[in-house]
Amino acid sequence: MPDDEKDCSLWSSAILFLALSNTSCAAFFFGQHR
């Protein structure tokens, strides 16, 4: 089912994006508080 596959890749890319933005946010936060 192509729809499921598209959903899955969309979810994985969204999770990857969130993880990356969270990591940069955390790095910025910790950099500010050192």
CSV table of C-alpha atoms in Angstrom, one decimal:
chain,number,residue,atom,x,y,z
A,1,MET,CA,0.0,0.0,0.0
A,2,PRO,CA,1.7,3.2,-1.2
A,3,ASP,CA,-0.3,5.4,1.1
A,4,ASP,CA,1.0,3.6,4.2
A,5,GLU,CA,4.5,3.8,2.9
A,6,LYS,CA,4.1,7.5,2.3
A,7,ASP,CA,2.7,8.0,5.8
A,8,CYS,CA,5.6,6.1,7.3
A,9,SER,CA,8.2,8.1,5.5
A,10,LEU,CA,6.4,11.3,6.4
A,11,TRP,CA,6.3,10.3,10.1
A,12,SER,CA,10.0,9.3,10.1
A,13,SER,CA,11.1,12.5,8.5
A,14,ALA,CA,8.9,14.5,10.9
A,15,ILE,CA,10.4,12.7,13.9
A,16,LEU,CA,13.9,13.2,12.5
A,17,PHE,CA,13.2,16.9,12.0
A,18,LEU,CA,11.9,17.2,15.6
A,19,ALA,CA,14.9,15.3,17.0
A,20,LEU,CA,17.3,17.6,15.1
A,21,SER,CA,15.6,20.8,16.2
A,22,ASN,CA,15.4,19.5,19.8
A,23,THR,CA,19.1,18.7,19.7
A,24,SER,CA,20.0,22.2,18.4
A,25,CYS,CA,17.7,23.7,21.0
A,26,ALA,CA,19.3,21.8,23.8
A,27,ALA,CA,22.8,22.6,22.6
A,28,PHE,CA,21.9,26.3,22.5
A,29,PHE,CA,20.3,26.1,25.9
A,30,PHE,CA,23.2,24.4,27.5
A,31,GLY,CA,25.6,26.7,25.7
A,32,GLN,CA,23.8,29.7,27.2
A,33,HIS,CA,23.9,28.3,30.7
A,34,ARG,CA,27.6,27.4,30.9
